Coordinates of C-alpha atoms in Angstrom, one line a residue:
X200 CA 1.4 -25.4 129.9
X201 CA 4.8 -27.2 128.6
X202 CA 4.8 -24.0 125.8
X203 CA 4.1 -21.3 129.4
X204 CA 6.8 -23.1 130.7
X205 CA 9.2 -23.0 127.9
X206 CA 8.9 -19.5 127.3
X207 CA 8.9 -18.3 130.6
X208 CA 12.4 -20.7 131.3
X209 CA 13.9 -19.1 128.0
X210 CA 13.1 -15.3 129.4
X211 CA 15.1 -16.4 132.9
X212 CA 18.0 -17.4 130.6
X213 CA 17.7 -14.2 128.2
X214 CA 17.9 -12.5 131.8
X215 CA 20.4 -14.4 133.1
X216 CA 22.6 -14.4 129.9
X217 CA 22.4 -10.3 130.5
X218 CA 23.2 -9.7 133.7
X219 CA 26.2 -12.2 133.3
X220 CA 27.0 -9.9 129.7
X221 CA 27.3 -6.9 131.9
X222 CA 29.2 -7.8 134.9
X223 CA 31.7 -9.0 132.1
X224 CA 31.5 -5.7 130.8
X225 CA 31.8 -4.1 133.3
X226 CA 34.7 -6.2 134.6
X227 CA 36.6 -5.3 131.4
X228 CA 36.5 -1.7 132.1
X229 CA 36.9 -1.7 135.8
X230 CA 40.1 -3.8 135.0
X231 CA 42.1 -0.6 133.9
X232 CA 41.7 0.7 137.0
X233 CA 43.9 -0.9 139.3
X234 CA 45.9 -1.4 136.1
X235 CA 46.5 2.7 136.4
X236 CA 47.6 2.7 139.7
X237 CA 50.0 -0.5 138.5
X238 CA 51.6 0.7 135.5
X239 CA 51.0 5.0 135.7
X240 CA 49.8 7.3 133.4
X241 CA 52.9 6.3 130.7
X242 CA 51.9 2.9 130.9
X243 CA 48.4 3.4 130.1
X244 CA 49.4 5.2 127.2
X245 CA 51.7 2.3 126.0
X246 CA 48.5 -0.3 126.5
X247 CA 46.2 1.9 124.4
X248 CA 48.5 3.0 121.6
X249 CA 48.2 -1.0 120.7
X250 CA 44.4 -1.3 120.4
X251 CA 43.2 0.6 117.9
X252 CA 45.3 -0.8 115.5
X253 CA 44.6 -4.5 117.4
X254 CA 40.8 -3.5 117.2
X255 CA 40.6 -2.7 113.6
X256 CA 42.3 -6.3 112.7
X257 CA 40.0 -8.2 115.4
X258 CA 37.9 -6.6 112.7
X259 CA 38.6 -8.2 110.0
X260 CA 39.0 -11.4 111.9
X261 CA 35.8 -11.4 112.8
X262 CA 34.2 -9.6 114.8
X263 CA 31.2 -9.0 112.5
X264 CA 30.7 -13.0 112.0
X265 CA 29.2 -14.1 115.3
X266 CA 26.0 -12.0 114.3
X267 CA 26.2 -13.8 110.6
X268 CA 27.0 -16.9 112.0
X269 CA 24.0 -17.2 114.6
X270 CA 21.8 -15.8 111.6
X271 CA 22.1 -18.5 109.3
X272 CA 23.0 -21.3 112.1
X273 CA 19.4 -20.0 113.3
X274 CA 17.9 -20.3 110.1
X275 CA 19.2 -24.2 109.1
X276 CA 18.2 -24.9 112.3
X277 CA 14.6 -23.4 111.7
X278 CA 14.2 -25.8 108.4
X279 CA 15.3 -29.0 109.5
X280 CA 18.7 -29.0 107.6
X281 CA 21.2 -29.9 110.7
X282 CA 24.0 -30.4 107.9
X283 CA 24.0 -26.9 106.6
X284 CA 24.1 -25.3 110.3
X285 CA 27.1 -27.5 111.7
X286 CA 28.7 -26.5 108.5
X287 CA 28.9 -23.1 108.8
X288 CA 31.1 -23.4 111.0
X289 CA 33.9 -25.1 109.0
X290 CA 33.0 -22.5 106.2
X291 CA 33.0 -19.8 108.5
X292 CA 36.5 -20.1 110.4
X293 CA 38.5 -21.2 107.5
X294 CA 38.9 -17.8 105.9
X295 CA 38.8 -16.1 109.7
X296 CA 41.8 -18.2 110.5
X297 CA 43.9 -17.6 107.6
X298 CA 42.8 -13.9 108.0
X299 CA 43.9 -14.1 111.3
X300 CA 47.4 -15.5 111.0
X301 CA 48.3 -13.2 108.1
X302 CA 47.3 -10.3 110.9
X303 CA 49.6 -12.2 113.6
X304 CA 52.7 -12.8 111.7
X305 CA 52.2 -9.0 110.2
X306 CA 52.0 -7.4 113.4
X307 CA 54.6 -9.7 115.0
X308 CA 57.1 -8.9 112.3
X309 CA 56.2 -5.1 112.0
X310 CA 55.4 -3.7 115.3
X311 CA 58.9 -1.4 115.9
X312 CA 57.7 0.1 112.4
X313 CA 53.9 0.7 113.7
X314 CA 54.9 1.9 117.2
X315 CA 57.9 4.1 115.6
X316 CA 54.9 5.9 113.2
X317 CA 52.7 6.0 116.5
X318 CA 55.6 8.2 117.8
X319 CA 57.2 5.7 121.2
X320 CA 58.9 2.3 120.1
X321 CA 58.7 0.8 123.4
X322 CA 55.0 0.3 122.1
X323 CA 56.4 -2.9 120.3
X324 CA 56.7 -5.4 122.9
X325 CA 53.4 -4.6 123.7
X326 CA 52.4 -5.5 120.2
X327 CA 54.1 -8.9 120.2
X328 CA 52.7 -9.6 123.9
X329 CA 49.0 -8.9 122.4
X330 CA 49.3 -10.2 119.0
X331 CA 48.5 -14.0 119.6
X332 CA 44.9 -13.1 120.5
X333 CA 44.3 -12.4 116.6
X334 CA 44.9 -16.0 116.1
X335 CA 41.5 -16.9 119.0
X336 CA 39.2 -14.4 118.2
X337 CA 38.0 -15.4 114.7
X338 CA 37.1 -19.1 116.4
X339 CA 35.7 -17.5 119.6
X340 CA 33.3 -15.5 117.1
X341 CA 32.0 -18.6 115.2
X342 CA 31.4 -20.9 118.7
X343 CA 29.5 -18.0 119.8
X344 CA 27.8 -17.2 117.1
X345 CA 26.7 -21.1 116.3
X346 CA 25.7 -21.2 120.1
X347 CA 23.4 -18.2 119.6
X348 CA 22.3 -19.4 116.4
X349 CA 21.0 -22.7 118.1
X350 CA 18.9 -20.8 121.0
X351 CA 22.1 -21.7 123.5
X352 CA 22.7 -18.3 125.1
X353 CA 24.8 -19.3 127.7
X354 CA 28.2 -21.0 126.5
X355 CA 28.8 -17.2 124.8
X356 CA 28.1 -15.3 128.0
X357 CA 30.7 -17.8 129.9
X358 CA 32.9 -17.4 127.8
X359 CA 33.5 -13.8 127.8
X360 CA 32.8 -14.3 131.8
X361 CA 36.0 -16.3 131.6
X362 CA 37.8 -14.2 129.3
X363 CA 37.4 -11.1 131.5
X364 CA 38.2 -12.6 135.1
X365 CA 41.2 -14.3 133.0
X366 CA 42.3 -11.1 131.5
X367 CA 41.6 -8.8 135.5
X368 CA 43.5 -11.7 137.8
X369 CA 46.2 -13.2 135.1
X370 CA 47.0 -9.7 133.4
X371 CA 47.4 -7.5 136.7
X372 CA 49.6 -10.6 138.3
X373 CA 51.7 -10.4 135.1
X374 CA 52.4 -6.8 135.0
X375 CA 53.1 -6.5 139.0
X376 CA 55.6 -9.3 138.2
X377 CA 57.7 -7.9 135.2
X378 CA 57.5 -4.3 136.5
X379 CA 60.7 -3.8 138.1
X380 CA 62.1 -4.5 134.3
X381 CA 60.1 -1.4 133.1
X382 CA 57.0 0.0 132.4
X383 CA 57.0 -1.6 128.9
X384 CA 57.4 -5.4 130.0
X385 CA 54.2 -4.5 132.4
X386 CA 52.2 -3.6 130.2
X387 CA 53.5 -6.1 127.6
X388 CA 52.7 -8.5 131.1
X389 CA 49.4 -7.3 131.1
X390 CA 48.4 -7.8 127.1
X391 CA 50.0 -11.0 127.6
X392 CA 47.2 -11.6 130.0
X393 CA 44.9 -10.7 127.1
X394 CA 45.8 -13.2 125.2
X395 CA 46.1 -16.0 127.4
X396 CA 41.9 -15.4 128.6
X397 CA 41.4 -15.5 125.0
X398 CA 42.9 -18.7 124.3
X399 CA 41.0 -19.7 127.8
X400 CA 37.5 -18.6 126.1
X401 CA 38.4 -20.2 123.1
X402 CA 39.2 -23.5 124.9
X403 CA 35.8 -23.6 126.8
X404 CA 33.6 -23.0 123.8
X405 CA 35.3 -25.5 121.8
X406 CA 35.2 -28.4 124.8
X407 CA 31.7 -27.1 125.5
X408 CA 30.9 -27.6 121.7
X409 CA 32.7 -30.7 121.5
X410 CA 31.0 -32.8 124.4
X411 CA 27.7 -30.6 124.9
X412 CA 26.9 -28.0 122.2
X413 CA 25.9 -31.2 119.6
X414 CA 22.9 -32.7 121.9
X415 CA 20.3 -31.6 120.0
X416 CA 17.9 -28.9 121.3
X417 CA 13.9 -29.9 121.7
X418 CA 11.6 -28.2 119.2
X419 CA 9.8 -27.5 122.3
X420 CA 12.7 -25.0 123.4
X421 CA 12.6 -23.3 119.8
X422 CA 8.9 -23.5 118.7
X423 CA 8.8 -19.6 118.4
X424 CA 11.6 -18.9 116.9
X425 CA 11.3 -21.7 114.0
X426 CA 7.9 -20.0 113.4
X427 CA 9.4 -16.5 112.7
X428 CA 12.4 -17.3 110.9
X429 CA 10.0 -20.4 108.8
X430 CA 7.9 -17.1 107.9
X431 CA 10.9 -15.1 107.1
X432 CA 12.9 -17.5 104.9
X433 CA 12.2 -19.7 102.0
X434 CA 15.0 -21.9 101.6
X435 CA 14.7 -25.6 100.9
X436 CA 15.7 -28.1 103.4
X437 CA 18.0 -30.4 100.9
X438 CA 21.3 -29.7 100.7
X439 CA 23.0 -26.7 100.5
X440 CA 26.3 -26.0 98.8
X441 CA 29.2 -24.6 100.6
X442 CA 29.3 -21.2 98.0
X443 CA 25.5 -20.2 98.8
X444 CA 26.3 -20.6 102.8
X445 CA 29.4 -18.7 102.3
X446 CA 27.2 -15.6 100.7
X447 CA 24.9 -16.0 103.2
X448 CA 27.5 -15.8 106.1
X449 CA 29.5 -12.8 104.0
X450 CA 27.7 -10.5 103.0
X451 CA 25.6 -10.2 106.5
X452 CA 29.4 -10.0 108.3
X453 CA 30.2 -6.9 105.9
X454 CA 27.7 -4.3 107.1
X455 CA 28.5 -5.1 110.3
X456 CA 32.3 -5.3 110.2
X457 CA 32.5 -2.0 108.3
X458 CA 30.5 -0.3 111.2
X459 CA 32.6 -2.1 114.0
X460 CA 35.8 -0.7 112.0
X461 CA 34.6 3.6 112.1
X462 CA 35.7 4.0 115.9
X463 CA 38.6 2.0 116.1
X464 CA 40.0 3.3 112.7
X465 CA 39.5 6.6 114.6
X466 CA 41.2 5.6 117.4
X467 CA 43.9 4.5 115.6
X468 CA 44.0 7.7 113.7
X469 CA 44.3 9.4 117.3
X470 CA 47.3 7.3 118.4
X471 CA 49.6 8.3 115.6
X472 CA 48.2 12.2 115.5
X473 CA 47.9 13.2 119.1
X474 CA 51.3 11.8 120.5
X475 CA 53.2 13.4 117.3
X476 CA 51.0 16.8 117.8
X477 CA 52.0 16.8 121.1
X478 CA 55.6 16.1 120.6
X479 CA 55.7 18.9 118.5
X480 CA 54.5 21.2 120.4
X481 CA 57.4 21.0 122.7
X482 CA 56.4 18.3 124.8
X483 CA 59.0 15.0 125.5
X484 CA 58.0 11.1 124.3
X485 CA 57.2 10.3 127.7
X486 CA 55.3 13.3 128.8
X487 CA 53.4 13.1 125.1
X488 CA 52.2 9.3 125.5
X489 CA 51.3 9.8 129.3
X490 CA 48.9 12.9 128.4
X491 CA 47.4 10.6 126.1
X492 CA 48.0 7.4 128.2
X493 CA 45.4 9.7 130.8
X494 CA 43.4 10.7 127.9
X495 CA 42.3 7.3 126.3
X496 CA 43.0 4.8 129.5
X497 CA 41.7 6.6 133.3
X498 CA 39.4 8.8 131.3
X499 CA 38.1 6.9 128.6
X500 CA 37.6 3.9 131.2
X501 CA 35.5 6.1 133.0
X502 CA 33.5 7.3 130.3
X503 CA 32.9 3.8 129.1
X504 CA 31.6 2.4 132.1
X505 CA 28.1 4.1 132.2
X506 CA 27.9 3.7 128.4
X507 CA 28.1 -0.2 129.2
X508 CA 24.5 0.2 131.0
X509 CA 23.3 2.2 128.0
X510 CA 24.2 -0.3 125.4
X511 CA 22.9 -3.2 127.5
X512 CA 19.8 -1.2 127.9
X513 CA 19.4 -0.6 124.3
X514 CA 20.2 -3.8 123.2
X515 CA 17.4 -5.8 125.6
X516 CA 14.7 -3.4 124.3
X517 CA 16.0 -3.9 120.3
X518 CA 14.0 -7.7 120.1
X519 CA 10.7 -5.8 121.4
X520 CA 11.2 -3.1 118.9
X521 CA 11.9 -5.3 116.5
X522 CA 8.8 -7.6 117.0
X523 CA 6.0 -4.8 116.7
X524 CA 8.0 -3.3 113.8
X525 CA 7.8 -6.8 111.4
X526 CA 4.0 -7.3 113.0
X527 CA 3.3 -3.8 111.9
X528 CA 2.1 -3.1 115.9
X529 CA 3.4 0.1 117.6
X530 CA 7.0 0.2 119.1
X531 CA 6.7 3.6 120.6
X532 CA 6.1 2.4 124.5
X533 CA 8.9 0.0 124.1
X534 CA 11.2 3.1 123.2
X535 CA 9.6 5.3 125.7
X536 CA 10.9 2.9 128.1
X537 CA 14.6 2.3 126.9
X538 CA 14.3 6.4 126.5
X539 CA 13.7 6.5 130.2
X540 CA 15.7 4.1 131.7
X541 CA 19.0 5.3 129.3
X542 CA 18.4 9.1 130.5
X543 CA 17.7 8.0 134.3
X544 CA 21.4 6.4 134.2
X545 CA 23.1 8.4 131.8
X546 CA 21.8 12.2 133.1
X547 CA 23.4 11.9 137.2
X548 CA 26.7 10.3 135.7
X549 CA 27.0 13.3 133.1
X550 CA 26.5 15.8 136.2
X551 CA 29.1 14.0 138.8
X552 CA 31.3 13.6 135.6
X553 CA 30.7 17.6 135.0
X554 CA 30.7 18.8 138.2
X555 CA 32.9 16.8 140.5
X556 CA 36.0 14.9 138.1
X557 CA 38.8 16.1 140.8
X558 CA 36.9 13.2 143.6
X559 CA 36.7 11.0 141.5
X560 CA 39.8 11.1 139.7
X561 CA 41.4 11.2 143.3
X562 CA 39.2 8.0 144.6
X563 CA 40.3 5.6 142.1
X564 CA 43.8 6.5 140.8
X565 CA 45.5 8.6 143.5
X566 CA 48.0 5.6 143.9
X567 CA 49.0 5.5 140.5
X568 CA 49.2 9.2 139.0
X569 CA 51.1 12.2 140.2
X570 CA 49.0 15.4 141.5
X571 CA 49.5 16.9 138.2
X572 CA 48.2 13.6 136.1
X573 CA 45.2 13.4 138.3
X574 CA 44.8 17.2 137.5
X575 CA 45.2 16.6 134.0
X576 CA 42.9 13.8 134.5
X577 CA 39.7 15.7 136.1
X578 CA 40.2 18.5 133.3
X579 CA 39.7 15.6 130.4
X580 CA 37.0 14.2 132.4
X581 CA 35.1 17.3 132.6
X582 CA 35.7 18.5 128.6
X583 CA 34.2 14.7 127.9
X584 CA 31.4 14.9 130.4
X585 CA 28.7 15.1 128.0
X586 CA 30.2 12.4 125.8
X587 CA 28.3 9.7 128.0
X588 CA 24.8 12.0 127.6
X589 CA 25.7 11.2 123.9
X590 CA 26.5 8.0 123.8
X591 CA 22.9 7.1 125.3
X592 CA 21.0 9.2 122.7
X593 CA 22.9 7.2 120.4
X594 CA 22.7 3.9 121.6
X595 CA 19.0 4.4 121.9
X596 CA 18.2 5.7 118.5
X597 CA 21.2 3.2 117.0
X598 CA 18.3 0.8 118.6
X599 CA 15.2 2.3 116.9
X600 CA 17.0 2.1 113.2
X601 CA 18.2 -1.4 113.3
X602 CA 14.7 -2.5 114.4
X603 CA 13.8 -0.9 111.4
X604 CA 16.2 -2.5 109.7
X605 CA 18.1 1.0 109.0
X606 CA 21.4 -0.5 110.7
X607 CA 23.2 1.5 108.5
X608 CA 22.1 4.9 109.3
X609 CA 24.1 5.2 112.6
X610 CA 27.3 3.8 111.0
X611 CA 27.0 6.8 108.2
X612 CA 26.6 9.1 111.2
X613 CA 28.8 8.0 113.1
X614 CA 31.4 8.1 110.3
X615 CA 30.6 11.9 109.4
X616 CA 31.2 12.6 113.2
X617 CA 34.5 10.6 113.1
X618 CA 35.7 12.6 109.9
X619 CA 34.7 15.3 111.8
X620 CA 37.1 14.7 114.5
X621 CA 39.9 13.6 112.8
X622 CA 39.7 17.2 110.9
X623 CA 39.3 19.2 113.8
X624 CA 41.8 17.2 115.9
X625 CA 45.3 18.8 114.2
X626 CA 44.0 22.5 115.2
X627 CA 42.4 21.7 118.4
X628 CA 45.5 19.7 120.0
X629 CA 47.8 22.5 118.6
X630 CA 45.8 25.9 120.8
X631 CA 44.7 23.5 124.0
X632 CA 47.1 20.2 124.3
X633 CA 45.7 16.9 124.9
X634 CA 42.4 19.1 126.2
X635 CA 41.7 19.2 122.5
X636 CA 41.9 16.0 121.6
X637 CA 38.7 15.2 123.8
X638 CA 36.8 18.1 123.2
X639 CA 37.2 16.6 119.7
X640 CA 36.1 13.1 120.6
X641 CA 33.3 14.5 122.4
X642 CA 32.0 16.9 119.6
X643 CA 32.2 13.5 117.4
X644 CA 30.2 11.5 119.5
X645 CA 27.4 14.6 119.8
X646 CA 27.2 15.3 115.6
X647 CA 26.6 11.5 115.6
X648 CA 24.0 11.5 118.3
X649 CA 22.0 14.4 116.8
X650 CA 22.3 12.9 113.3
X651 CA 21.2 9.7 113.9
X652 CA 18.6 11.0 116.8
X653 CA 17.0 12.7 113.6
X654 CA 17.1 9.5 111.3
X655 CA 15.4 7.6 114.4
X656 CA 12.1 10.6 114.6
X657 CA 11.4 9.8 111.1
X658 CA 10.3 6.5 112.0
X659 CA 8.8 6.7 115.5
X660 CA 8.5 9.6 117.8
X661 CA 11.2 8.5 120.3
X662 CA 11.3 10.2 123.7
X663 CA 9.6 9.4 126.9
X664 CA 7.2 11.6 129.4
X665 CA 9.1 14.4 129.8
X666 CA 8.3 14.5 133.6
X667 CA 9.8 10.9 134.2
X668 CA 12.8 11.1 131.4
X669 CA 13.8 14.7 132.0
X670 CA 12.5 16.7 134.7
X671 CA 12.6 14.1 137.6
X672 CA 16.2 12.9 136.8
X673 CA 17.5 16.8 136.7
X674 CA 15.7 17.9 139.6
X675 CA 16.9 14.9 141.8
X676 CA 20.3 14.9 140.1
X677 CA 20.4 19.0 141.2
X678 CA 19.2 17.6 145.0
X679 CA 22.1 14.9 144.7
X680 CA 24.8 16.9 143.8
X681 CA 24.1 19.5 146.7
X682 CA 24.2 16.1 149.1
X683 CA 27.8 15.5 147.7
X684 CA 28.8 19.2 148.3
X685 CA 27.1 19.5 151.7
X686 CA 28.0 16.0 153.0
X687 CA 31.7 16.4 151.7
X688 CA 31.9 20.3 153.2
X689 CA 30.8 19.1 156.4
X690 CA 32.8 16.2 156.7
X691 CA 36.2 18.0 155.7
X692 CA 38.5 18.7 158.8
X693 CA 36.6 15.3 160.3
X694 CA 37.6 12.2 158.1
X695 CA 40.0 11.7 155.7
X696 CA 39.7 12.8 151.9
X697 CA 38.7 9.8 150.7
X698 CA 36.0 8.8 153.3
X699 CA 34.7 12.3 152.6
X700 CA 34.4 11.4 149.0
X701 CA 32.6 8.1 149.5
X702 CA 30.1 9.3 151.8
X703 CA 29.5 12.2 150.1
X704 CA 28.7 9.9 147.0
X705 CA 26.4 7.8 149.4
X706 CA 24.5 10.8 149.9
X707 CA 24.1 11.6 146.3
X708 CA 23.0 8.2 145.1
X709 CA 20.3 8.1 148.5
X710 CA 18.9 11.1 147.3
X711 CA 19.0 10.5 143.9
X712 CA 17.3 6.7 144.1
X713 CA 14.8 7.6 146.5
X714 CA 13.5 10.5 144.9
X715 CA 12.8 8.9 141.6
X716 CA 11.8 5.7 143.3
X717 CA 8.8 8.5 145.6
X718 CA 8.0 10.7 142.4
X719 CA 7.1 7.0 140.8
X720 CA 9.6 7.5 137.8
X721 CA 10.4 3.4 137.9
X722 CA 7.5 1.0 138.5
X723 CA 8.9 -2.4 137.7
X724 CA 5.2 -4.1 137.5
X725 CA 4.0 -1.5 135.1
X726 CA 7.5 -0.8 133.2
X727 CA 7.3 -4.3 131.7
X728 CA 3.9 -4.6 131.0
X729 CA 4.5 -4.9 127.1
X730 CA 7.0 -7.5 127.8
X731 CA 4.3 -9.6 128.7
X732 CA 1.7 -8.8 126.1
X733 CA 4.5 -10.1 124.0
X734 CA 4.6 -13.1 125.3
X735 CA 1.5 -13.4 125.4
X736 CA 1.0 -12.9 121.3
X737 CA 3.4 -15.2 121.2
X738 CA 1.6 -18.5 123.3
X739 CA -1.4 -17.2 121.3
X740 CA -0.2 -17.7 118.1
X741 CA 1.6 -20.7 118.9
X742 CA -1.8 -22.1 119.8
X743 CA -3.4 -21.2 116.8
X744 CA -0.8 -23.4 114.8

């Protein structure tokens, strides 16, 4: 009963753990919203010149260790050897922090240089504003990372809770307050927000690992997972020198760190090539950063938020898969299911995405973009449409190949459709403007999706009944978007545009929900089944030992 009990409390905190990870996501890109409407479209594109570069150093100051750190934290932990676990940490952050305060100083001294290649200078306040959250990241990544290696889920999920409400209240008070110096001190106001919630996180993990992370966690709390990692590893539990803990930790960080760098390098890629394309093509500095201010900030916070849900989704089905692969049982139902529940998200947002950009463009930045921005705006919205359809094939198969321990297939592919991009971007941007430029990113995400959608059938036939995964979301997707246009037709000399809008998208999510809740598409009891014959295996062979 105790063993019942402990499972069934660690599956409330697994649940608990990701809600609270995707209402921090989600927070994080609901944030440049209202940060739109606050700075404008040539603010926007000031805040996002800065982060790919900023995103390709958080990088290398490590933002592929929390995985490495929780893995061999996890596995110390597993054999007894208490000493080795606590110090990975010391061995861990060491390297991170010198890493980190080369990247700092670098920036800080550089960042006229960088934002004058990038193509607008005013870009290097920005820099120095966001800068000093190099120096927290590497540390926040260890905590986190130990945390999760010791089966404490929640200090992480906290902490980026923190970290986002920090960065929404403190960064949108801070660039309301230095706007009326310019656009470029408030968006400098709002990086400087950035940093300050990651000191914040930083601050919390360390206090919570300073006077709570040390009590020792019951075996009865870990049982299972000493068992799988005892099975998987070998290691004796005497000491262990600081060089074999420093392999360990290393060489797991480099896959991942080389896959977390394709996009941003990408991005980073963009920022310098699509301001300087557009420059050239007759447009002025401010115009050129604004067109891509709206392409990667309104529109590419739009397109992120679904693709939130789609990663969350994929990444609470990748233990399941993961399980029947090592016990050699079947994953295939588990993958139906993510299948299903990615394409019943990801298929209405592509069509009201497709099919109506101009009210949603209008709802949620109308006080911060001129008619012809929010034009602009719908039309990038529209070409990149599809790019959240593709982003959920891709999370999903990303899923199936690192259960199968294939991790690095999606990276490859998602490189070949990043080179692909970054070819096709010059000639693109040249015949159709900043249009180009996400018809580009789209394409890129696509090539990956099918590329990697292929690597994941040659290990499991990944799908989901076509009735519940495909037709039923298109027909009642069809059925909601004539609800918008019926709803919003009737209702247009009676309200106001922006009542018409948000009744009209009550309609379509009514129709939508019910009609897959009637046609039986969802059935919690049933969905989860496998979740509990899991758990089940589980308390059975934890019995048996």
């Amino acid at each position: 009963m105790e063993k019942e009990h402990t499972i069934k409390s660690f599956g409330r905190s697994a649940a608990i753990v990701a809600a609270i990870g995707i209402i921090a996501k989600l927070i994080g890109a609901l944030y440049r919203v209202p940060l739109t409407n606050i700075v404008g479209a040539e603010g926007m594109g000031l805040y996002q010149m800065v982060f790919p570069l900023y995103t390709v150093l958080l990088a290398f100051c490590g933002s592929g260790t929390s995985g490495a750190v929780s893995r061999v934290v996890a596995k110390y932990t597993a054999l007894n050897n208490d000493g080795a676990a606590k110090r990975t940490i010391k061995i861990a952050i060491l390297p991170l922090s010198a890493a980190a305060a080369i990247c700092t100083v670098g920036v800080a001294v550089l960042r006229n240089v960088i934002s004058g290649v990038q193509g607008n200078t005013d870009a290097g306040l920005a820099y120095l504003a966001l800068c000093p959250s190099l120096l927290f990241a590497g540390g926040i990544n260890v905590l986190r990372g130990y945390f999760q290696g010791r089966t404490q889920m929640l200090p992480g999920g906290i902490s980026q809770l923190i970290e986002q409400v920090i960065k929404l209240v403190l960064g949108l008070y801070l660039s309301k307050l230095f706007l009326p110096y310019g656009v470029k001190y408030a968006v400098a106001g709002a990086l400087l927000g950035v940093s300050i919630s990651e000191l914040t996180a930083l601050l919390y993990l360390f206090l919570r690992y300073a006077f709570i992370g040390k009590r020792r966690v019951k075996l009865s709390r870990v049982a299972a997972l000493n068992a799988e990692i005892s099975q998987e590893f070998s290691a004796p539990t005497d000491a262990v020198d600081d060089k074999t803990l420093m392999k360990e930790l290393f060489s797991f960080a480099l896959s991942v760190t080389l896959g977390a760098l394709v996009l941003p390098i990408t991005q980073m890629i963009d920022s310098v090539l699509v301001i300087n394309l557009l420059m050239h093509g007759g447009a002025g500095r401010e115009s050129a950063t604004a067109m891509f201010g709206l392409f990667v900030g309104p529109v590419g916070t739009l397109i992120n938020m679904p693709t939130v849900v789609a990663l969350s989704v994929a990444i609470a089905f990748l233990p399941t898969i993961t399980r029947a692969v090592e016990k050699g049982e079947d994953a295939a139902p588990a993958t139906r299911s993510a299948a299903k529940w990615i394409m019943l998200f990801t298929l209405p947002i592509t069509a009201v995405f497709l099919f109506f950009p101009e009210p949603v463009v209008n709802v949620l930045y109308r006080r911060g973009l001129t008619s012809d921005q929010l034009l602009l705006a719908a039309q990038l919205l529209r070409v990149q449409a599809m790019s959240v359809f593709y982003i959920g094939i891709l999370q999903l198969s990303t899923a199936v190949l690192q259960g199968y321990n294939k991790a690095h297939k999606p990276v490859i592919n998602l490189l070949i459709g990043a080179c692909v991009k970054v070819g096709l971007t010059p000639f693109v941007v040249r015949a159709f403007g900043i249009t180009g430029a996400a018809f580009a990113t789209t394409l890129c995400y696509g090539i990956a999706a099918l590329l990697s959608m292929r690597c994941a059938y040659k290990k499991l036939t990944v799908g989901a009944e076509i009735k519940n995964a495909f037709i039923v979301p298109v027909v009642f997707t069809a059925l909601g978007c004539f609800a918008f246009w019926g709803t919003t037709a009737a209702l247009k000399n009676a309200v106001p545009y922006l009542w018409q809008t948000l009744i009209g998208g009550g309609a379509f999510i009514i129709v939508y929900a019910v009609g897959i809740l009637l046609c039986g598409a969802i059935n919690i009891k049933s969905e989860f089944t496998w979740f509990r014959l899991g758990r089940k295996k589980d308390r059975d062979l934890q019995k048996e030992k």
